[in-house]
PDB file of N, CA and C and ligand atoms in Angstrom:
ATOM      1  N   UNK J   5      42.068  -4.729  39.431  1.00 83.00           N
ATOM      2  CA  UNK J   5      40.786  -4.106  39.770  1.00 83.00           C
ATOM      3  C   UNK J   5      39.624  -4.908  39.183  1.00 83.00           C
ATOM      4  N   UNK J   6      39.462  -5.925  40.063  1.00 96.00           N
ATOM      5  CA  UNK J   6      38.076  -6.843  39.475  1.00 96.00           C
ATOM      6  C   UNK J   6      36.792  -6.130  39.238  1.00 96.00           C
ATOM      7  N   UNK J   7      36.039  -7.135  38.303  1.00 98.00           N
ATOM      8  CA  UNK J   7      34.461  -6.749  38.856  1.00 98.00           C
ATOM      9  C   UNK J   7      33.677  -7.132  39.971  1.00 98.00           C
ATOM     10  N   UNK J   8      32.708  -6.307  40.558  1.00 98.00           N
ATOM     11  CA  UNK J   8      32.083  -6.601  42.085  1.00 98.00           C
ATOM     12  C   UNK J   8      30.746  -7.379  41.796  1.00 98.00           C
ATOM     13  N   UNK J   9      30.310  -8.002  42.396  1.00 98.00           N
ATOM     14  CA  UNK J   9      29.336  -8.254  42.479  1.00 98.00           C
ATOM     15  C   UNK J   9      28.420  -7.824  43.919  1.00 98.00           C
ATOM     16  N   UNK J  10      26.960  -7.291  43.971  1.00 98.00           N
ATOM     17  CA  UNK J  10      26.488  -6.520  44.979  1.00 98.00           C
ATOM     18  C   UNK J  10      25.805  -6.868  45.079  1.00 98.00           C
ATOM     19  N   UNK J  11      24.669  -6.886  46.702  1.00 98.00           N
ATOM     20  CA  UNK J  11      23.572  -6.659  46.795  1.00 98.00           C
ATOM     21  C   UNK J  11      22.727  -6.968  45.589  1.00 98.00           C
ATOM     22  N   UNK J  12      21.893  -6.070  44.663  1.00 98.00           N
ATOM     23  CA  UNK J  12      20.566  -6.633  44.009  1.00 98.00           C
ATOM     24  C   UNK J  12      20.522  -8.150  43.480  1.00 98.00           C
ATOM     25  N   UNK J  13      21.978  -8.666  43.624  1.00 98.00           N
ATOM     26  CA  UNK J  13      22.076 -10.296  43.463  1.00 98.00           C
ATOM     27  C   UNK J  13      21.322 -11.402  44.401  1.00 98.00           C
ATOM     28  N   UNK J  14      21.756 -11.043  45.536  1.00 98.00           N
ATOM     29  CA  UNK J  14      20.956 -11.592  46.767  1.00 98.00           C
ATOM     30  C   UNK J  14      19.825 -12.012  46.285  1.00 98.00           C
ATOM     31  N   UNK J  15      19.360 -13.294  46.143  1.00 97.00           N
ATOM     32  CA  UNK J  15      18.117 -13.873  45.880  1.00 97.00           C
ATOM     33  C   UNK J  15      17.959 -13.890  44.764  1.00 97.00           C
ATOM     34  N   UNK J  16      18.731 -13.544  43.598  1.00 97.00           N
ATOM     35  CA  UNK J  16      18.229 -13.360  42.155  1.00 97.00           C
ATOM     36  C   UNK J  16      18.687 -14.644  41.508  1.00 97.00           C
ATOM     37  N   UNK J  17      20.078 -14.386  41.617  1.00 97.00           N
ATOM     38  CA  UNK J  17      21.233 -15.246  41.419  1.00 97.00           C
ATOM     39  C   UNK J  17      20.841 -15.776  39.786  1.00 97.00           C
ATOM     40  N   UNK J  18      20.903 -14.570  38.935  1.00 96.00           N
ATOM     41  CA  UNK J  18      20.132 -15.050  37.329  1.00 96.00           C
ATOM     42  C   UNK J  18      20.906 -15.557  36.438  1.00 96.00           C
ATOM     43  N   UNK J  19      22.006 -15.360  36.573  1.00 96.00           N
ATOM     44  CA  UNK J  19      23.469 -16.039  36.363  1.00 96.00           C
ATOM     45  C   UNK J  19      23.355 -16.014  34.833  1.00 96.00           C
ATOM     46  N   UNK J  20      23.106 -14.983  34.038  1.00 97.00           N
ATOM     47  CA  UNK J  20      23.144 -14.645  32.748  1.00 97.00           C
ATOM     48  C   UNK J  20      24.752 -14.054  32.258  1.00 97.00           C
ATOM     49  N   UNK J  21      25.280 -13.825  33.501  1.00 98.00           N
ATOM     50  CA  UNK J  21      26.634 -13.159  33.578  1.00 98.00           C
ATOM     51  C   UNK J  21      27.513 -14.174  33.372  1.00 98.00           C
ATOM     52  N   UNK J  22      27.377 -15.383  33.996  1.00 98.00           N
ATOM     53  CA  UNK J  22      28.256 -16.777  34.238  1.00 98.00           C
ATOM     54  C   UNK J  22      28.283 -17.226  32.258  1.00 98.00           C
ATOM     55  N   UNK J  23      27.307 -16.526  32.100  1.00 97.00           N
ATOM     56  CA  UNK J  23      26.982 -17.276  30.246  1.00 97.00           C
ATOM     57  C   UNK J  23      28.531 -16.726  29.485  1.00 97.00           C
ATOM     58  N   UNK J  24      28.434 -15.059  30.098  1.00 98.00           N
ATOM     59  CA  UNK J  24      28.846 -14.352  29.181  1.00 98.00           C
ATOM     60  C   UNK J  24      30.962 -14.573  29.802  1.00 98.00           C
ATOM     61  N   UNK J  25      31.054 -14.355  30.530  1.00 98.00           N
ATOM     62  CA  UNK J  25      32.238 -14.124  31.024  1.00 98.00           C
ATOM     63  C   UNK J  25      33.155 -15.610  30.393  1.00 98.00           C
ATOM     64  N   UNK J  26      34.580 -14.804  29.931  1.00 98.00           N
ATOM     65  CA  UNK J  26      35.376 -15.403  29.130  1.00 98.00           C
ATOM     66  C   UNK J  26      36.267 -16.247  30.135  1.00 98.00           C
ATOM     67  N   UNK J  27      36.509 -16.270  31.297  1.00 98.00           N
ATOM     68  CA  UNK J  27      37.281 -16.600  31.668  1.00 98.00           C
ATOM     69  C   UNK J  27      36.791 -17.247  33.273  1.00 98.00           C
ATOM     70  N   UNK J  28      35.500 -17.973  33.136  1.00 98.00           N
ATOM     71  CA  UNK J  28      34.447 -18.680  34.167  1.00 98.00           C
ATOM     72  C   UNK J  28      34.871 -18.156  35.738  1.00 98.00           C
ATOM     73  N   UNK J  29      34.619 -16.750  36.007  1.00 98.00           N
ATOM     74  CA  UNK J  29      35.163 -16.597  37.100  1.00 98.00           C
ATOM     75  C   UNK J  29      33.712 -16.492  37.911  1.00 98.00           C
ATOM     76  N   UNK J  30      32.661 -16.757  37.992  1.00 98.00           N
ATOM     77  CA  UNK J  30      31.503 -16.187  37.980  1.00 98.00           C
ATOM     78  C   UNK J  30      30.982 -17.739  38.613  1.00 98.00           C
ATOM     79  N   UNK J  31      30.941 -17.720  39.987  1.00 98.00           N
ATOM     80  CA  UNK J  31      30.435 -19.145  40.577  1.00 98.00           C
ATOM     81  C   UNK J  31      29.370 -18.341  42.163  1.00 98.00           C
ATOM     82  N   UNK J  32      28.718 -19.152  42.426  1.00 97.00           N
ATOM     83  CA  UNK J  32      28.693 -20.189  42.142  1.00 97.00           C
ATOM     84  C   UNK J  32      27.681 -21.167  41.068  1.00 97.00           C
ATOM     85  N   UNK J  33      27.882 -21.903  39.973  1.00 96.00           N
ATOM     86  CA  UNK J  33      27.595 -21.329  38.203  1.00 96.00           C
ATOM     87  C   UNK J  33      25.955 -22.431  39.405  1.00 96.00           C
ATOM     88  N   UNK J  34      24.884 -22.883  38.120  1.00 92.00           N
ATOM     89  CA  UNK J  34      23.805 -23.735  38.726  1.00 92.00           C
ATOM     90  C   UNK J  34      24.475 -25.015  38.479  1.00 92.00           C
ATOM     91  N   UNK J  35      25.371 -25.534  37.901  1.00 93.00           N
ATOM     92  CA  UNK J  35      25.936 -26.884  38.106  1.00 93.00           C
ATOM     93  C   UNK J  35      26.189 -27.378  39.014  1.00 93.00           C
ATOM     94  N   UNK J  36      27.005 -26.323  40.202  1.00 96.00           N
ATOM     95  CA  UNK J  36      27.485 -26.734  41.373  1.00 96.00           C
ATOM     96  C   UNK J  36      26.908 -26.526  42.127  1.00 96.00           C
ATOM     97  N   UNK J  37      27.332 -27.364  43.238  1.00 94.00           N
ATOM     98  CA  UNK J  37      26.496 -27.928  44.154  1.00 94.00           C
ATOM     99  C   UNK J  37      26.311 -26.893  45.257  1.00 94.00           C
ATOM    100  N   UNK J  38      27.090 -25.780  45.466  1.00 94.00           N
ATOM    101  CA  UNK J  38      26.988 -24.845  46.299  1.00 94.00           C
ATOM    102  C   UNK J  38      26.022 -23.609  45.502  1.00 94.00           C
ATOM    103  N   UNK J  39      25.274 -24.205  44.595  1.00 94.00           N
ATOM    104  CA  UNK J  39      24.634 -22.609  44.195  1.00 94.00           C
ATOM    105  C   UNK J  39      23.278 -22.429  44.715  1.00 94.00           C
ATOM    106  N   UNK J  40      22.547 -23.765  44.874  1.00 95.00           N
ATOM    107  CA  UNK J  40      21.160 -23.495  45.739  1.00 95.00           C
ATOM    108  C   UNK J  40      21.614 -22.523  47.077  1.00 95.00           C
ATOM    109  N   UNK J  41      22.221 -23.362  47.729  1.00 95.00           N
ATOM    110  CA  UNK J  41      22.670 -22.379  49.194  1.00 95.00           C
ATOM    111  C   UNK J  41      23.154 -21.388  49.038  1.00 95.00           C
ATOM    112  N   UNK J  42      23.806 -20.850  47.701  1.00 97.00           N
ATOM    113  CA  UNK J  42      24.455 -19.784  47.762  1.00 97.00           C
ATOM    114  C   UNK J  42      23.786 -18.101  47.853  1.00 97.00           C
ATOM    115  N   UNK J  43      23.759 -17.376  48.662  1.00 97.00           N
ATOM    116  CA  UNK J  43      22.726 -16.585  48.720  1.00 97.00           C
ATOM    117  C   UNK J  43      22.589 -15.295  47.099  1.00 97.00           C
ATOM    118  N   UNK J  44      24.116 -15.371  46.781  1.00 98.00           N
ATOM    119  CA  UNK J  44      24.352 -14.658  45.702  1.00 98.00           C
ATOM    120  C   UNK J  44      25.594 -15.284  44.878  1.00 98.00           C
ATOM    121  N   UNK J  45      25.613 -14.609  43.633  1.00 98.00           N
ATOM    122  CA  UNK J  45      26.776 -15.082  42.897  1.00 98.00           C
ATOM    123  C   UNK J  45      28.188 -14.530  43.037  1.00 98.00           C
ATOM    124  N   UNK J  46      29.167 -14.783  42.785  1.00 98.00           N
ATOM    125  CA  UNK J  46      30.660 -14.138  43.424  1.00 98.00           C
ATOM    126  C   UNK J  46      31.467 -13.912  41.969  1.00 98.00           C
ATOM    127  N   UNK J  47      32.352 -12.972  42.337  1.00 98.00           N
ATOM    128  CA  UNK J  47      33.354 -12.965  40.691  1.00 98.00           C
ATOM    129  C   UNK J  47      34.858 -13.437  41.833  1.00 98.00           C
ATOM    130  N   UNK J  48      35.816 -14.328  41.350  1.00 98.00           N
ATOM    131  CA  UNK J  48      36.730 -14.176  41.464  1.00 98.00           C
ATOM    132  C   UNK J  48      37.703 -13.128  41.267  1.00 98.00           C
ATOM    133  N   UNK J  49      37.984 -12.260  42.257  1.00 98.00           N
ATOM    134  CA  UNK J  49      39.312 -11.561  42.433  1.00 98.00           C
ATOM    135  C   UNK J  49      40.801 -11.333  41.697  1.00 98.00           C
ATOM    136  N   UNK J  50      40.804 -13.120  41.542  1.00 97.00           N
ATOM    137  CA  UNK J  50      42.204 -13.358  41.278  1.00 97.00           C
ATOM    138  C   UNK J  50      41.945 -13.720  39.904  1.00 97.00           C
ATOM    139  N   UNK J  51      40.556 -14.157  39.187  1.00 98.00           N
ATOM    140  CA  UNK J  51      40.834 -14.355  37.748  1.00 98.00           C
ATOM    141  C   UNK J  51      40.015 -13.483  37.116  1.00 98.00           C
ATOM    142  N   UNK J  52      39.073 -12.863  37.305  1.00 98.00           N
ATOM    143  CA  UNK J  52      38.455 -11.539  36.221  1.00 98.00           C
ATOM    144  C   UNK J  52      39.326 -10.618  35.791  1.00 98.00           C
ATOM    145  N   UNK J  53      39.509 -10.901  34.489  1.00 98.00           N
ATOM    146  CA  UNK J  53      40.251  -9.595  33.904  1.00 98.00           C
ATOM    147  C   UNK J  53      39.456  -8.379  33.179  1.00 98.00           C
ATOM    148  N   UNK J  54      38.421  -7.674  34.147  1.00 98.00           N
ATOM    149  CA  UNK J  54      37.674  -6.721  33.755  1.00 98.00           C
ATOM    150  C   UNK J  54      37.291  -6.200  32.516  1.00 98.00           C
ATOM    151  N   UNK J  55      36.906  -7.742  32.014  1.00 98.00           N
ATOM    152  CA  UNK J  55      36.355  -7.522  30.103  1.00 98.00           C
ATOM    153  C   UNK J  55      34.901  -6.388  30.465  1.00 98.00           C
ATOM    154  N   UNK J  56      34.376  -6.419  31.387  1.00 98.00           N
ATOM    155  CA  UNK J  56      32.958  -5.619  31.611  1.00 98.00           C
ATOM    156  C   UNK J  56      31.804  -6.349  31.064  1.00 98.00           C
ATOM    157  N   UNK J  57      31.988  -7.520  30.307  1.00 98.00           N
ATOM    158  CA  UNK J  57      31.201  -8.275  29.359  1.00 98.00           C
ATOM    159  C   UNK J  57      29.783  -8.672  30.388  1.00 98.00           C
ATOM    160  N   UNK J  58      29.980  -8.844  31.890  1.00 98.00           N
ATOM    161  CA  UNK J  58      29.081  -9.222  32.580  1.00 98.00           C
ATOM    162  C   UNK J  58      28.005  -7.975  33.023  1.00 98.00           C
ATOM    163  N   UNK J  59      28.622  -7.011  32.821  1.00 98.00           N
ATOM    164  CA  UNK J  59      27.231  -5.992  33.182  1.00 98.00           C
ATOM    165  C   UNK J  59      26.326  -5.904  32.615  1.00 98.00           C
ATOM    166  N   UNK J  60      26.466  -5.856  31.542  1.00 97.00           N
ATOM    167  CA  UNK J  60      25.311  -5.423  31.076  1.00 97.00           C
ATOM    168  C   UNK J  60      23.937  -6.863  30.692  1.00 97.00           C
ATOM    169  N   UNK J  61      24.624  -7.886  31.215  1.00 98.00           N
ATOM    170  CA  UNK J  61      24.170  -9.520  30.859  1.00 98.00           C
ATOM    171  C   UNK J  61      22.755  -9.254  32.617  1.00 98.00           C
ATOM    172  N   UNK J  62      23.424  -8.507  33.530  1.00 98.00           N
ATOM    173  CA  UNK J  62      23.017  -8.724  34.528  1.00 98.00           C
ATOM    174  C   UNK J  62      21.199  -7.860  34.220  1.00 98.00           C
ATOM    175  N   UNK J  63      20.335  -9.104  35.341  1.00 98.00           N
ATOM    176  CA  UNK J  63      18.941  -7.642  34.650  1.00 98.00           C
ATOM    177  C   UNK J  63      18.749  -6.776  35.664  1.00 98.00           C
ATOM    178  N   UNK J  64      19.424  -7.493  36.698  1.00 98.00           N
ATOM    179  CA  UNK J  64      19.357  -6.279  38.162  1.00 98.00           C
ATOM    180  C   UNK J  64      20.383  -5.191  38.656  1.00 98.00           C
ATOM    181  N   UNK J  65      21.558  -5.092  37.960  1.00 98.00           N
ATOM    182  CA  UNK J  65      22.756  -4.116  37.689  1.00 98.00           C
ATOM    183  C   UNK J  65      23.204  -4.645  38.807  1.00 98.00           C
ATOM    184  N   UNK J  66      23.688  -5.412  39.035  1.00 98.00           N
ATOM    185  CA  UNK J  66      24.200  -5.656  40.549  1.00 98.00           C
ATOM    186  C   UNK J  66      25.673  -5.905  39.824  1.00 98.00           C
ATOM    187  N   UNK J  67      26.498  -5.628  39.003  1.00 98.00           N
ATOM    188  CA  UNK J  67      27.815  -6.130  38.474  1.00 98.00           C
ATOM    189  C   UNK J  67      28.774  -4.499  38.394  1.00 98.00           C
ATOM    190  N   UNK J  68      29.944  -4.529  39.445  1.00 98.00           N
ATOM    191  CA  UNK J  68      30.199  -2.918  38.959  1.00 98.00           C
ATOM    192  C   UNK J  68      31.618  -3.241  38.619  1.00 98.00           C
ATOM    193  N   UNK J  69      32.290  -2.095  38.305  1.00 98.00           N
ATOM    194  CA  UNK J  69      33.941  -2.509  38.113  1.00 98.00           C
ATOM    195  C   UNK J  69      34.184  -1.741  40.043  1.00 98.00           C
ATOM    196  N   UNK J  70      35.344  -2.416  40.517  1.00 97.00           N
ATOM    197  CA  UNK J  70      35.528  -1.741  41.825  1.00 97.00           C
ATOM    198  C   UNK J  70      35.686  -0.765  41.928  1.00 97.00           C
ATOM    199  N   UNK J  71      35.829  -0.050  40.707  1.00 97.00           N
ATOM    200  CA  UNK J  71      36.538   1.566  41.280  1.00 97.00           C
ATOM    201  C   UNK J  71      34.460   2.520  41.268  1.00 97.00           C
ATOM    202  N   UNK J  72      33.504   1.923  40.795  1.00 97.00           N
ATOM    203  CA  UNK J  72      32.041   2.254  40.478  1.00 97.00           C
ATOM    204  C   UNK J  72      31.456   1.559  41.464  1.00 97.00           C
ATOM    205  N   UNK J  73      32.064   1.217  42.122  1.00 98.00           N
ATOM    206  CA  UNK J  73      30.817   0.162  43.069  1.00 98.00           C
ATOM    207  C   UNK J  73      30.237   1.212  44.301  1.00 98.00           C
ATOM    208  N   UNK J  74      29.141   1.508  44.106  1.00 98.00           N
ATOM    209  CA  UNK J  74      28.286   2.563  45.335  1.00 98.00           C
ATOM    210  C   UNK J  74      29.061   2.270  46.658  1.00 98.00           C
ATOM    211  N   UNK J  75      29.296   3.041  47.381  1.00 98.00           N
ATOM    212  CA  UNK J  75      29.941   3.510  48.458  1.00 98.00           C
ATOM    213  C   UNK J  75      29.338   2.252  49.686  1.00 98.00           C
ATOM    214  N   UNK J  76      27.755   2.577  49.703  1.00 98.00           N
ATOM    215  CA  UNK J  76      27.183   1.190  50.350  1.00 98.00           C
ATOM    216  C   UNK J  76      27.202  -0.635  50.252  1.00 98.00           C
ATOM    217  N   UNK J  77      27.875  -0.470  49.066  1.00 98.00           N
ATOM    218  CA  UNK J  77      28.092  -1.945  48.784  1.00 98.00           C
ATOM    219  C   UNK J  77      29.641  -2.101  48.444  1.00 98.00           C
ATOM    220  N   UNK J  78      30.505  -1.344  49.617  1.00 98.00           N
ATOM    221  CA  UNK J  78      32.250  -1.333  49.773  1.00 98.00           C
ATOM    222  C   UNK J  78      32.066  -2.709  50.230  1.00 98.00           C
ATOM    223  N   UNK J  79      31.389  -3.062  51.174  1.00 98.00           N
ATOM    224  CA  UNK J  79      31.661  -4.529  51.592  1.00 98.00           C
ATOM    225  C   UNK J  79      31.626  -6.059  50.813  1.00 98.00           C
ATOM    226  N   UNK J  80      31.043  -5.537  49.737  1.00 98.00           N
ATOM    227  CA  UNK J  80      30.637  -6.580  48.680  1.00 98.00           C
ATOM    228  C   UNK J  80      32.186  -7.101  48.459  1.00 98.00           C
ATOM    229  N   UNK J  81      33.214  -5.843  48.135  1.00 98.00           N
ATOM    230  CA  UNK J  81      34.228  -6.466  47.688  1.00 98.00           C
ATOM    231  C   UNK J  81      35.317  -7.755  48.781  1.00 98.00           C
ATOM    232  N   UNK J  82      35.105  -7.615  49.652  1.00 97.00           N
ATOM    233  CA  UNK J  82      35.089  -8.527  50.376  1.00 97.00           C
ATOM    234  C   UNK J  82      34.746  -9.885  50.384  1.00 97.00           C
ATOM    235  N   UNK J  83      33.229  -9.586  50.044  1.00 98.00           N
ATOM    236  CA  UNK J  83      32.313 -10.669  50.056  1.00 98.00           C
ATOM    237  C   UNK J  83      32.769 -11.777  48.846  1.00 98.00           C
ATOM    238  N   UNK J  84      33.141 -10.826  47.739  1.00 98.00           N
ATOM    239  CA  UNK J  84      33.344 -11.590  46.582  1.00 98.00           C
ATOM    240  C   UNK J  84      34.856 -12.211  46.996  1.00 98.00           C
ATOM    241  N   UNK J  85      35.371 -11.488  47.481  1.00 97.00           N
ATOM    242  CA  UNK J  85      36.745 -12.477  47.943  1.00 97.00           C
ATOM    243  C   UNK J  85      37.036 -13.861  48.795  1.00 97.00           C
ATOM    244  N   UNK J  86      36.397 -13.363  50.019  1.00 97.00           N
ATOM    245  CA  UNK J  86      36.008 -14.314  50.821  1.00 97.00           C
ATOM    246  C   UNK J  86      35.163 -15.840  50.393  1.00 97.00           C
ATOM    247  N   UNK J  87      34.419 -15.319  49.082  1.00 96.00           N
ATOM    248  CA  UNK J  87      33.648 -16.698  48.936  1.00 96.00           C
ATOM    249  C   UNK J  87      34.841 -17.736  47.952  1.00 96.00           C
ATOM    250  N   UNK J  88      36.285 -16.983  47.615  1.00 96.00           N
ATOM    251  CA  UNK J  88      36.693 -18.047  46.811  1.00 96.00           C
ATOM    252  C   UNK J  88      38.208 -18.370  47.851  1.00 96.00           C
ATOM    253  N   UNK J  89      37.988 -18.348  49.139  1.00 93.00           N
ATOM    254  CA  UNK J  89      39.323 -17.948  49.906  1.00 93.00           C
ATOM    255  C   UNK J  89      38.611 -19.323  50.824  1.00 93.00           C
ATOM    256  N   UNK J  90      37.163 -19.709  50.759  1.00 66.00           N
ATOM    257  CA  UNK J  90      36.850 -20.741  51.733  1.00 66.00           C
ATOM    258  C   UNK J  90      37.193 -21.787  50.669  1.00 66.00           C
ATOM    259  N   UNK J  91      37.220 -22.138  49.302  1.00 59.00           N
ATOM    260  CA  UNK J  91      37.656 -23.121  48.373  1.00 59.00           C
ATOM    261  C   UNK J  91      38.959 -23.496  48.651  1.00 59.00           C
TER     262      UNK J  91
HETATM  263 FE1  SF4 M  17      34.119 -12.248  33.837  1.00 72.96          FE
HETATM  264 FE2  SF4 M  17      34.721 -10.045  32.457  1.00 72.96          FE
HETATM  265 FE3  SF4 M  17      32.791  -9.950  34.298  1.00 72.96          FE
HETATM  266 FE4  SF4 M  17      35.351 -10.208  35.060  1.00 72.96          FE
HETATM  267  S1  SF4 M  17      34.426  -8.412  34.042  1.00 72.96           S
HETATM  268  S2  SF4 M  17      33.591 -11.370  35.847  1.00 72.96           S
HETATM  269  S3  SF4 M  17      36.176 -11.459  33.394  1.00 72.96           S
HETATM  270  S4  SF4 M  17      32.755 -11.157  32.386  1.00 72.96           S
END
């Protein structure tokens, strides 16, 4: 049960979360080359082990655990999958 990343990211992309998270699942980080284009930031699926360490790093709350993620942003979890399934 990863963490989500949602909506209030879109355009923010403040990546204070990428600082905190133990286990760099949190791309796309500003090093790489896909983060200008990237419209928001993504958590990996397959490697967040739901330390929670990234919520509260975030200033726009856009970071939930999946089982908290608002009903309107079900699709996010997707989203966060999909962006590490085109790698
Ligand atoms: Fe990284 Fe922990 Fe956030 Fe998962 S919950 S993205 S492991 S900081």
């Amino acid at each position: 049960m990863p963490h989500i990343i949602a909506e209030p990211c879109i355009g923010v992309k403040d990546a204070s979360c990428v600082e905190v998270c133990p286990v760099d699942c949190i791309h796309p980080t500003k090093g790489e080359s896909d983060h200008a284009e990237a419209t928001q930031l993504y958590i990996d699926p397959d490697t967040c082990i739901d330390c929670g360490l990234c919520v509260d790093e975030c200033p726009v709350q856009a970071i939930f655990p999946k089982d908290d993620l608002p009903a309107e942003w079900s699709k996010y979890i997707q989203i966060n999958a999909d962006h590490f399934k085109k790698k």
